[in-house]
């Protein structure tokens, strides 16, 4: 498969926990990375490798993968976490990069 | 600190060719994978392709392959994108991005650790 599937939109109450998921057959073989994109800004890496956060990304962000599903969890969501989130990996051949369709996170 | 900056025309006509340049500072253009990615208005991120100068590796999105060419100018530390036969569907913010990562035990891990600010390209007749 050459697709990564994400829920188009998810909402979370301020301070609560939210999980954003990404499904795709290629995730059984290739690792996923996650990007946050706020309006008018470039995407920003928030999770990569097995479960690593770049410097400056709060530890309320965590990641996991099980089978063909990867998850980005925000524990104690803040207003500034409201953004679009994209998962990223490779297609099943490994030759091409693919993105999920993106999840719009709303913090209520 | 790695910095990427995209440049090019903000408006191009349908059927013409788009030429964009990504100027890189803080990293050698010949040492990493460099990608072009775009985001059409109201849609998600779409990978266009990558180039890895050291190994002569170039890969394109199959959906765009017939219209895309990427190249590197090592003397200027720049990566270029040409996209031919433009239509309104090519209207998007175009980003260049750097891939970082490693391979271990036959498995490779890569991620986009640096992005340009993006450049908006509008295609219109």
mmCIF file with all atom_site columns, N, CA and C in Angstrom, chain A residues 29-31 33 35 37 40-45 47-50 84 86 88 90 95-101, chain B residues 35 37 39 43-47 50 59-62 95 99 102 107-113 115-118:
data_model
loop_
_atom_site.group_PDB
_atom_site.id
_atom_site.type_symbol
_atom_site.label_atom_id
_atom_site.label_alt_id
_atom_site.label_comp_id
_atom_site.label_asym_id
_atom_site.label_entity_id
_atom_site.label_seq_id
_atom_site.pdbx_PDB_ins_code
_atom_site.Cartn_x
_atom_site.Cartn_y
_atom_site.Cartn_z
_atom_site.occupancy
_atom_site.B_iso_or_equiv
_atom_site.pdbx_formal_charge
_atom_site.auth_seq_id
_atom_site.auth_comp_id
_atom_site.auth_asym_id
_atom_site.auth_atom_id
_atom_site.pdbx_PDB_model_num
ATOM 1   N N  . UNK A 1 29  ? 6.842  -1.894 8.228   1.00 0.00 ? 29  UNK A N  1
ATOM 2   C CA . UNK A 1 29  ? 8.230  -2.008 7.780   1.00 0.00 ? 29  UNK A CA 1
ATOM 3   C C  . UNK A 1 29  ? 9.048  -0.758 8.067   1.00 0.00 ? 29  UNK A C  1
ATOM 4   N N  . UNK A 1 30  ? 8.441  0.401  7.872   1.00 0.00 ? 30  UNK A N  1
ATOM 5   C CA . UNK A 1 30  ? 9.175  1.665  7.970   1.00 0.00 ? 30  UNK A CA 1
ATOM 6   C C  . UNK A 1 30  ? 8.670  2.502  9.143   1.00 0.00 ? 30  UNK A C  1
ATOM 7   N N  . UNK A 1 31  ? 9.596  3.235  9.756   1.00 0.00 ? 31  UNK A N  1
ATOM 8   C CA . UNK A 1 31  ? 9.235  4.052  10.890  1.00 0.00 ? 31  UNK A CA 1
ATOM 9   C C  . UNK A 1 31  ? 8.555  5.342  10.453  1.00 0.00 ? 31  UNK A C  1
ATOM 10  N N  . UNK A 1 33  ? 7.454  9.474  11.204  1.00 0.00 ? 33  UNK A N  1
ATOM 11  C CA . UNK A 1 33  ? 7.758  10.733 11.866  1.00 0.00 ? 33  UNK A CA 1
ATOM 12  C C  . UNK A 1 33  ? 6.499  11.605 11.813  1.00 0.00 ? 33  UNK A C  1
ATOM 13  N N  . UNK A 1 35  ? 4.730  15.651 12.168  1.00 0.00 ? 35  UNK A N  1
ATOM 14  C CA . UNK A 1 35  ? 4.967  17.072 11.950  1.00 0.00 ? 35  UNK A CA 1
ATOM 15  C C  . UNK A 1 35  ? 3.734  17.870 12.379  1.00 0.00 ? 35  UNK A C  1
ATOM 16  N N  . UNK A 1 37  ? 1.922  21.560 11.902  1.00 0.00 ? 37  UNK A N  1
ATOM 17  C CA . UNK A 1 37  ? 1.914  22.736 11.050  1.00 0.00 ? 37  UNK A CA 1
ATOM 18  C C  . UNK A 1 37  ? 0.818  23.699 11.499  1.00 0.00 ? 37  UNK A C  1
ATOM 19  N N  . UNK A 1 40  ? 0.036  29.309 8.295   1.00 0.00 ? 40  UNK A N  1
ATOM 20  C CA . UNK A 1 40  ? 1.026  30.258 7.805   1.00 0.00 ? 40  UNK A CA 1
ATOM 21  C C  . UNK A 1 40  ? 2.463  29.917 8.119   1.00 0.00 ? 40  UNK A C  1
ATOM 22  N N  . UNK A 1 41  ? 2.670  28.743 8.746   1.00 0.00 ? 41  UNK A N  1
ATOM 23  C CA . UNK A 1 41  ? 4.027  28.342 9.098   1.00 0.00 ? 41  UNK A CA 1
ATOM 24  C C  . UNK A 1 41  ? 4.423  27.067 8.361   1.00 0.00 ? 41  UNK A C  1
ATOM 25  N N  . UNK A 1 42  ? 5.731  26.823 8.314   1.00 0.00 ? 42  UNK A N  1
ATOM 26  C CA . UNK A 1 42  ? 6.240  25.580 7.755   1.00 0.00 ? 42  UNK A CA 1
ATOM 27  C C  . UNK A 1 42  ? 5.986  24.433 8.733   1.00 0.00 ? 42  UNK A C  1
ATOM 28  N N  . UNK A 1 43  ? 5.902  23.220 8.245   1.00 0.00 ? 43  UNK A N  1
ATOM 29  C CA . UNK A 1 43  ? 5.788  22.074 9.166   1.00 0.00 ? 43  UNK A CA 1
ATOM 30  C C  . UNK A 1 43  ? 6.994  22.014 10.091  1.00 0.00 ? 43  UNK A C  1
ATOM 31  N N  . UNK A 1 44  ? 6.759  21.445 11.257  1.00 0.00 ? 44  UNK A N  1
ATOM 32  C CA . UNK A 1 44  ? 7.817  21.323 12.250  1.00 0.00 ? 44  UNK A CA 1
ATOM 33  C C  . UNK A 1 44  ? 7.811  19.898 12.800  1.00 0.00 ? 44  UNK A C  1
ATOM 34  N N  . UNK A 1 45  ? 8.988  19.297 12.850  1.00 0.00 ? 45  UNK A N  1
ATOM 35  C CA . UNK A 1 45  ? 9.128  17.940 13.373  1.00 0.00 ? 45  UNK A CA 1
ATOM 36  C C  . UNK A 1 45  ? 8.795  17.916 14.865  1.00 0.00 ? 45  UNK A C  1
ATOM 37  N N  . UNK A 1 47  ? 8.074  14.467 16.366  1.00 0.00 ? 47  UNK A N  1
ATOM 38  C CA . UNK A 1 47  ? 8.372  13.113 16.818  1.00 0.00 ? 47  UNK A CA 1
ATOM 39  C C  . UNK A 1 47  ? 9.075  12.371 15.694  1.00 0.00 ? 47  UNK A C  1
ATOM 40  N N  . UNK A 1 48  ? 10.125 11.583 16.041  1.00 0.00 ? 48  UNK A N  1
ATOM 41  C CA . UNK A 1 48  ? 10.855 10.879 15.006  1.00 0.00 ? 48  UNK A CA 1
ATOM 42  C C  . UNK A 1 48  ? 11.553 9.644  15.579  1.00 0.00 ? 48  UNK A C  1
ATOM 43  N N  . UNK A 1 49  ? 12.161 8.886  14.701  1.00 0.00 ? 49  UNK A N  1
ATOM 44  C CA . UNK A 1 49  ? 12.862 7.659  15.091  1.00 0.00 ? 49  UNK A CA 1
ATOM 45  C C  . UNK A 1 49  ? 11.882 6.749  15.833  1.00 0.00 ? 49  UNK A C  1
ATOM 46  N N  . UNK A 1 50  ? 12.297 6.123  16.897  1.00 0.00 ? 50  UNK A N  1
ATOM 47  C CA . UNK A 1 50  ? 11.394 5.188  17.571  1.00 0.00 ? 50  UNK A CA 1
ATOM 48  C C  . UNK A 1 50  ? 10.402 5.926  18.465  1.00 0.00 ? 50  UNK A C  1
ATOM 49  N N  . UNK A 1 84  ? -2.422 21.525 12.456  1.00 0.00 ? 84  UNK A N  1
ATOM 50  C CA . UNK A 1 84  ? -2.543 20.333 11.623  1.00 0.00 ? 84  UNK A CA 1
ATOM 51  C C  . UNK A 1 84  ? -1.357 19.421 11.920  1.00 0.00 ? 84  UNK A C  1
ATOM 52  N N  . UNK A 1 86  ? 0.713  15.864 10.687  1.00 0.00 ? 86  UNK A N  1
ATOM 53  C CA . UNK A 1 86  ? 0.924  14.939 9.587   1.00 0.00 ? 86  UNK A CA 1
ATOM 54  C C  . UNK A 1 86  ? 1.877  13.820 10.004  1.00 0.00 ? 86  UNK A C  1
ATOM 55  N N  . UNK A 1 88  ? 4.343  10.732 8.484   1.00 0.00 ? 88  UNK A N  1
ATOM 56  C CA . UNK A 1 88  ? 5.200  10.627 7.313   1.00 0.00 ? 88  UNK A CA 1
ATOM 57  C C  . UNK A 1 88  ? 5.992  9.336  7.382   1.00 0.00 ? 88  UNK A C  1
ATOM 58  N N  . UNK A 1 90  ? 7.385  5.917  4.419   1.00 0.00 ? 90  UNK A N  1
ATOM 59  C CA . UNK A 1 90  ? 7.653  5.554  3.028   1.00 0.00 ? 90  UNK A CA 1
ATOM 60  C C  . UNK A 1 90  ? 6.550  4.625  2.525   1.00 0.00 ? 90  UNK A C  1
ATOM 61  N N  . UNK A 1 95  ? 10.777 3.239  -1.817  1.00 0.00 ? 95  UNK A N  1
ATOM 62  C CA . UNK A 1 95  ? 11.422 4.164  -2.747  1.00 0.00 ? 95  UNK A CA 1
ATOM 63  C C  . UNK A 1 95  ? 10.862 5.576  -2.689  1.00 0.00 ? 95  UNK A C  1
ATOM 64  N N  . UNK A 1 96  ? 9.666  5.723  -2.156  1.00 0.00 ? 96  UNK A N  1
ATOM 65  C CA . UNK A 1 96  ? 9.005  7.014  -2.171  1.00 0.00 ? 96  UNK A CA 1
ATOM 66  C C  . UNK A 1 96  ? 8.517  7.396  -0.787  1.00 0.00 ? 96  UNK A C  1
ATOM 67  N N  . UNK A 1 97  ? 8.529  8.694  -0.556  1.00 0.00 ? 97  UNK A N  1
ATOM 68  C CA . UNK A 1 97  ? 8.053  9.246  0.706   1.00 0.00 ? 97  UNK A CA 1
ATOM 69  C C  . UNK A 1 97  ? 6.553  9.515  0.599   1.00 0.00 ? 97  UNK A C  1
ATOM 70  N N  . UNK A 1 98  ? 5.845  9.262  1.679   1.00 0.00 ? 98  UNK A N  1
ATOM 71  C CA . UNK A 1 98  ? 4.415  9.537  1.683   1.00 0.00 ? 98  UNK A CA 1
ATOM 72  C C  . UNK A 1 98  ? 4.027  10.258 2.970   1.00 0.00 ? 98  UNK A C  1
ATOM 73  N N  . UNK A 1 99  ? 2.985  11.054 2.880   1.00 0.00 ? 99  UNK A N  1
ATOM 74  C CA . UNK A 1 99  ? 2.404  11.734 4.034   1.00 0.00 ? 99  UNK A CA 1
ATOM 75  C C  . UNK A 1 99  ? 0.974  11.250 4.238   1.00 0.00 ? 99  UNK A C  1
ATOM 76  N N  . UNK A 1 100 ? 0.563  11.224 5.482   1.00 0.00 ? 100 UNK A N  1
ATOM 77  C CA . UNK A 1 100 ? -0.855 11.057 5.756   1.00 0.00 ? 100 UNK A CA 1
ATOM 78  C C  . UNK A 1 100 ? -1.607 12.301 5.325   1.00 0.00 ? 100 UNK A C  1
ATOM 79  N N  . UNK A 1 101 ? -2.921 12.184 5.272   1.00 0.00 ? 101 UNK A N  1
ATOM 80  C CA . UNK A 1 101 ? -3.735 13.299 4.813   1.00 0.00 ? 101 UNK A CA 1
ATOM 81  C C  . UNK A 1 101 ? -3.818 14.464 5.784   1.00 0.00 ? 101 UNK A C  1
ATOM 82  N N  . UNK B 2 35  ? 14.622 17.401 -0.225  1.00 0.00 ? 35  UNK B N  1
ATOM 83  C CA . UNK B 2 35  ? 13.294 17.098 -0.746  1.00 0.00 ? 35  UNK B CA 1
ATOM 84  C C  . UNK B 2 35  ? 12.557 18.377 -1.111  1.00 0.00 ? 35  UNK B C  1
ATOM 85  N N  . UNK B 2 37  ? 8.488  19.463 -1.214  1.00 0.00 ? 37  UNK B N  1
ATOM 86  C CA . UNK B 2 37  ? 7.167  19.086 -0.707  1.00 0.00 ? 37  UNK B CA 1
ATOM 87  C C  . UNK B 2 37  ? 6.251  20.280 -0.936  1.00 0.00 ? 37  UNK B C  1
ATOM 88  N N  . UNK B 2 39  ? 2.075  22.041 -0.447  1.00 0.00 ? 39  UNK B N  1
ATOM 89  C CA . UNK B 2 39  ? 0.769  21.971 0.189   1.00 0.00 ? 39  UNK B CA 1
ATOM 90  C C  . UNK B 2 39  ? -0.193 22.864 -0.585  1.00 0.00 ? 39  UNK B C  1
ATOM 91  N N  . UNK B 2 43  ? -5.606 21.588 1.256   1.00 0.00 ? 43  UNK B N  1
ATOM 92  C CA . UNK B 2 43  ? -5.233 20.176 1.185   1.00 0.00 ? 43  UNK B CA 1
ATOM 93  C C  . UNK B 2 43  ? -4.015 19.901 2.069   1.00 0.00 ? 43  UNK B C  1
ATOM 94  N N  . UNK B 2 44  ? -3.571 18.632 2.070   1.00 0.00 ? 44  UNK B N  1
ATOM 95  C CA . UNK B 2 44  ? -2.454 18.245 2.908   1.00 0.00 ? 44  UNK B CA 1
ATOM 96  C C  . UNK B 2 44  ? -1.121 18.304 2.184   1.00 0.00 ? 44  UNK B C  1
ATOM 97  N N  . UNK B 2 45  ? -0.083 17.861 2.879   1.00 0.00 ? 45  UNK B N  1
ATOM 98  C CA . UNK B 2 45  ? 1.261  17.860 2.324   1.00 0.00 ? 45  UNK B CA 1
ATOM 99  C C  . UNK B 2 45  ? 1.400  16.779 1.252   1.00 0.00 ? 45  UNK B C  1
ATOM 100 N N  . UNK B 2 46  ? 2.113  17.134 0.191   1.00 0.00 ? 46  UNK B N  1
ATOM 101 C CA . UNK B 2 46  ? 2.362  16.191 -0.906  1.00 0.00 ? 46  UNK B CA 1
ATOM 102 C C  . UNK B 2 46  ? 3.855  16.179 -1.212  1.00 0.00 ? 46  UNK B C  1
ATOM 103 N N  . UNK B 2 47  ? 4.446  15.016 -1.157  1.00 0.00 ? 47  UNK B N  1
ATOM 104 C CA . UNK B 2 47  ? 5.864  14.861 -1.476  1.00 0.00 ? 47  UNK B CA 1
ATOM 105 C C  . UNK B 2 47  ? 6.055  14.933 -2.983  1.00 0.00 ? 47  UNK B C  1
ATOM 106 N N  . UNK B 2 50  ? 12.975 13.764 -4.133  1.00 0.00 ? 50  UNK B N  1
ATOM 107 C CA . UNK B 2 50  ? 14.211 14.056 -3.418  1.00 0.00 ? 50  UNK B CA 1
ATOM 108 C C  . UNK B 2 50  ? 15.422 13.845 -4.311  1.00 0.00 ? 50  UNK B C  1
ATOM 109 N N  . UNK B 2 59  ? 14.589 10.516 -6.694  1.00 0.00 ? 59  UNK B N  1
ATOM 110 C CA . UNK B 2 59  ? 13.302 9.835  -6.700  1.00 0.00 ? 59  UNK B CA 1
ATOM 111 C C  . UNK B 2 59  ? 12.204 10.882 -6.803  1.00 0.00 ? 59  UNK B C  1
ATOM 112 N N  . UNK B 2 60  ? 11.188 10.572 -7.585  1.00 0.00 ? 60  UNK B N  1
ATOM 113 C CA . UNK B 2 60  ? 10.058 11.486 -7.747  1.00 0.00 ? 60  UNK B CA 1
ATOM 114 C C  . UNK B 2 60  ? 8.762  10.797 -7.377  1.00 0.00 ? 60  UNK B C  1
ATOM 115 N N  . UNK B 2 61  ? 7.800  11.599 -6.935  1.00 0.00 ? 61  UNK B N  1
ATOM 116 C CA . UNK B 2 61  ? 6.449  11.105 -6.726  1.00 0.00 ? 61  UNK B CA 1
ATOM 117 C C  . UNK B 2 61  ? 5.938  10.549 -8.063  1.00 0.00 ? 61  UNK B C  1
ATOM 118 N N  . UNK B 2 62  ? 5.484  9.304  -8.084  1.00 0.00 ? 62  UNK B N  1
ATOM 119 C CA . UNK B 2 62  ? 5.009  8.719  -9.356  1.00 0.00 ? 62  UNK B CA 1
ATOM 120 C C  . UNK B 2 62  ? 3.929  9.553  -10.042 1.00 0.00 ? 62  UNK B C  1
ATOM 121 N N  . UNK B 2 95  ? 7.753  23.784 -0.401  1.00 0.00 ? 95  UNK B N  1
ATOM 122 C CA . UNK B 2 95  ? 8.783  23.756 0.628   1.00 0.00 ? 95  UNK B CA 1
ATOM 123 C C  . UNK B 2 95  ? 9.959  22.896 0.168   1.00 0.00 ? 95  UNK B C  1
ATOM 124 N N  . UNK B 2 99  ? 16.484 15.930 4.863   1.00 0.00 ? 99  UNK B N  1
ATOM 125 C CA . UNK B 2 99  ? 16.273 14.643 5.504   1.00 0.00 ? 99  UNK B CA 1
ATOM 126 C C  . UNK B 2 99  ? 17.478 14.334 6.377   1.00 0.00 ? 99  UNK B C  1
ATOM 127 N N  . UNK B 2 102 ? 19.489 7.651  9.769   1.00 0.00 ? 102 UNK B N  1
ATOM 128 C CA . UNK B 2 102 ? 20.551 6.659  9.782   1.00 0.00 ? 102 UNK B CA 1
ATOM 129 C C  . UNK B 2 102 ? 19.972 5.304  9.410   1.00 0.00 ? 102 UNK B C  1
ATOM 130 N N  . UNK B 2 107 ? 17.744 -1.552 8.555   1.00 0.00 ? 107 UNK B N  1
ATOM 131 C CA . UNK B 2 107 ? 16.564 -0.683 8.618   1.00 0.00 ? 107 UNK B CA 1
ATOM 132 C C  . UNK B 2 107 ? 17.027 0.767  8.621   1.00 0.00 ? 107 UNK B C  1
ATOM 133 N N  . UNK B 2 108 ? 16.361 1.593  7.825   1.00 0.00 ? 108 UNK B N  1
ATOM 134 C CA . UNK B 2 108 ? 16.707 3.010  7.752   1.00 0.00 ? 108 UNK B CA 1
ATOM 135 C C  . UNK B 2 108 ? 15.615 3.864  8.385   1.00 0.00 ? 108 UNK B C  1
ATOM 136 N N  . UNK B 2 109 ? 16.048 4.869  9.117   1.00 0.00 ? 109 UNK B N  1
ATOM 137 C CA . UNK B 2 109 ? 15.157 5.790  9.800   1.00 0.00 ? 109 UNK B CA 1
ATOM 138 C C  . UNK B 2 109 ? 15.453 7.189  9.300   1.00 0.00 ? 109 UNK B C  1
ATOM 139 N N  . UNK B 2 110 ? 14.478 7.853  8.753   1.00 0.00 ? 110 UNK B N  1
ATOM 140 C CA . UNK B 2 110 ? 14.678 9.194  8.227   1.00 0.00 ? 110 UNK B CA 1
ATOM 141 C C  . UNK B 2 110 ? 13.563 10.115 8.673   1.00 0.00 ? 110 UNK B C  1
ATOM 142 N N  . UNK B 2 111 ? 13.900 11.386 8.776   1.00 0.00 ? 111 UNK B N  1
ATOM 143 C CA . UNK B 2 111 ? 12.902 12.391 9.147   1.00 0.00 ? 111 UNK B CA 1
ATOM 144 C C  . UNK B 2 111 ? 13.344 13.731 8.590   1.00 0.00 ? 111 UNK B C  1
ATOM 145 N N  . UNK B 2 112 ? 12.386 14.644 8.430   1.00 0.00 ? 112 UNK B N  1
ATOM 146 C CA . UNK B 2 112 ? 12.666 15.994 7.942   1.00 0.00 ? 112 UNK B CA 1
ATOM 147 C C  . UNK B 2 112 ? 12.987 16.891 9.137   1.00 0.00 ? 112 UNK B C  1
ATOM 148 N N  . UNK B 2 113 ? 14.263 17.208 9.307   1.00 0.00 ? 113 UNK B N  1
ATOM 149 C CA . UNK B 2 113 ? 14.641 17.988 10.486  1.00 0.00 ? 113 UNK B CA 1
ATOM 150 C C  . UNK B 2 113 ? 14.747 19.481 10.218  1.00 0.00 ? 113 UNK B C  1
ATOM 151 N N  . UNK B 2 115 ? 13.220 22.696 7.493   1.00 0.00 ? 115 UNK B N  1
ATOM 152 C CA . UNK B 2 115 ? 12.322 23.108 6.424   1.00 0.00 ? 115 UNK B CA 1
ATOM 153 C C  . UNK B 2 115 ? 12.576 24.568 6.063   1.00 0.00 ? 115 UNK B C  1
ATOM 154 N N  . UNK B 2 116 ? 12.354 24.889 4.815   1.00 0.00 ? 116 UNK B N  1
ATOM 155 C CA . UNK B 2 116 ? 12.309 26.289 4.443   1.00 0.00 ? 116 UNK B CA 1
ATOM 156 C C  . UNK B 2 116 ? 10.984 26.895 4.883   1.00 0.00 ? 116 UNK B C  1
ATOM 157 N N  . UNK B 2 117 ? 10.851 28.196 4.737   1.00 0.00 ? 117 UNK B N  1
ATOM 158 C CA . UNK B 2 117 ? 9.624  28.876 5.159   1.00 0.00 ? 117 UNK B CA 1
ATOM 159 C C  . UNK B 2 117 ? 8.493  28.685 4.146   1.00 0.00 ? 117 UNK B C  1
ATOM 160 N N  . UNK B 2 118 ? 8.852  28.201 2.955   1.00 0.00 ? 118 UNK B N  1
ATOM 161 C CA . UNK B 2 118 ? 7.869  27.962 1.915   1.00 0.00 ? 118 UNK B CA 1
ATOM 162 C C  . UNK B 2 118 ? 7.693  29.161 1.009   1.00 0.00 ? 118 UNK B C  1
#
